[in-house]
Amino acid sequence: MNAGPSAMREHAIGCYRHVIAPIDPGHAHHRALAPAAELARLANARLTVVAVEEPHRDARRALIDAVDSITDIAVEIRVLPLRGGTSQDLCGYADRTPGSLLCMSSSAAGTMREAVLHPVSSEVLCRVRRPIALVGARHRSSGRWSEIVAFVDGSAASVPEARMATDLAVSFGLPLTFLRVLPESRSAGPDDVTEDADLRRYAADALLAGHQVTWDVLHDRSPSRGIVTWLAHRPSVLAVLGAHGHPGRSHLREPSVVVRVTRRISGCVLVVPADVPPCVR
């Protein structure tokens, strides 16, 4: 018997039941806080806002002030003692928290190059083998997500990405789309049939669940540019990207695709490592 939406919802919630939102208590604006709260609402998950202790700063007071506007869900506040460095302490906390995913800002301070993440975000991406929602400096969406869109590339990295996107879409009751960016071609041919079959393969689980799912091919010589162009006027889309190897160092299908997309769009990007197990316990 095919698994229905309710069964998949239980699986997704049971898998990721804790959202961790690391924030910098020294900053006045916390872009990742609203998406983190939305993830927790939709997944019926716990939300913990966490910061690493800093000398001469009341981190707990800063966290309390930051979450003051979140009144519809319970928020746990956690201040970690500074031991091995900010990124190391955050990674350690995530590793000790079963069934968790992270939601954090990706922005580098100052006039850093476009392909560079904040050092803490980059190190967390390298070390934590679980989904991480990245929120860039141009993030503007304050409402709810309207659609889950997974950008696949036909590699093994796209398998856990497709699984995660399907679980989220069915759990959240949102439409699901699979897209692939390919170089421009002059005319249709056998390759188009093959690509359609590959995309349909990613959509198989959602189709079996009777969920609303579509798929299509985008044409652009640059994967990151193709993704950014498609997302340009869709801030309410939650984009899901798979990552090869260590995404903090070499991102996705070409170097820094995850970073370039995150820094250029006004929405949120959920990065799913290629080696993430079906359920992180």
JSON list of C-alpha atoms in Angstrom, two decimals, residues 19 39 44 57-58 62 86 89 105 111 116 130 133 135 137 144 164 197 211 221 223-224 230-231 235 277:
[
{"chain": "A", "resi": 19, "resn": "VAL", "atom": "CA", "xyz": [15.18, 23.56, 15.02]},
{"chain": "A", "resi": 39, "resn": "LEU", "atom": "CA", "xyz": [10.28, 25.87, 10.26]},
{"chain": "A", "resi": 44, "resn": "ASN", "atom": "CA", "xyz": [5.64, 21.11, 14.97]},
{"chain": "A", "resi": 57, "resn": "ARG", "atom": "CA", "xyz": [28.33, 40.93, 26.78]},
{"chain": "A", "resi": 58, "resn": "ASP", "atom": "CA", "xyz": [25.07, 39.68, 28.30]},
{"chain": "A", "resi": 62, "resn": "ALA", "atom": "CA", "xyz": [20.33, 39.69, 23.97]},
{"chain": "A", "resi": 86, "resn": "THR", "atom": "CA", "xyz": [32.20, 29.83, 18.31]},
{"chain": "A", "resi": 89, "resn": "ASP", "atom": "CA", "xyz": [30.92, 25.08, 20.19]},
{"chain": "A", "resi": 105, "resn": "SER", "atom": "CA", "xyz": [22.55, 33.64, 8.75]},
{"chain": "A", "resi": 111, "resn": "THR", "atom": "CA", "xyz": [32.82, 43.99, 1.78]},
{"chain": "A", "resi": 116, "resn": "VAL", "atom": "CA", "xyz": [32.46, 33.92, 0.76]},
{"chain": "A", "resi": 130, "resn": "ARG", "atom": "CA", "xyz": [22.56, 17.53, 8.62]},
{"chain": "A", "resi": 133, "resn": "ALA", "atom": "CA", "xyz": [18.80, 26.53, 6.30]},
{"chain": "A", "resi": 135, "resn": "VAL", "atom": "CA", "xyz": [19.50, 33.06, 5.24]},
{"chain": "A", "resi": 137, "resn": "ALA", "atom": "CA", "xyz": [21.81, 39.38, 3.52]},
{"chain": "A", "resi": 144, "resn": "ARG", "atom": "CA", "xyz": [4.89, 31.88, 5.00]},
{"chain": "A", "resi": 164, "resn": "MET", "atom": "CA", "xyz": [14.16, 15.95, 2.21]},
{"chain": "A", "resi": 197, "resn": "ALA", "atom": "CA", "xyz": [12.50, 10.67, -16.86]},
{"chain": "A", "resi": 211, "resn": "HIS", "atom": "CA", "xyz": [1.01, 15.04, -3.53]},
{"chain": "A", "resi": 221, "resn": "ARG", "atom": "CA", "xyz": [25.30, 28.00, -18.91]},
{"chain": "A", "resi": 223, "resn": "PRO", "atom": "CA", "xyz": [23.86, 26.69, -12.65]},
{"chain": "A", "resi": 224, "resn": "SER", "atom": "CA", "xyz": [23.97, 29.41, -10.00]},
{"chain": "A", "resi": 230, "resn": "TRP", "atom": "CA", "xyz": [14.33, 31.62, -11.47]},
{"chain": "A", "resi": 231, "resn": "LEU", "atom": "CA", "xyz": [14.13, 32.58, -7.77]},
{"chain": "A", "resi": 235, "resn": "PRO", "atom": "CA", "xyz": [10.85, 35.18, -2.20]},
{"chain": "A", "resi": 277, "resn": "PRO", "atom": "CA", "xyz": [21.45, 9.77, 6.48]}
]
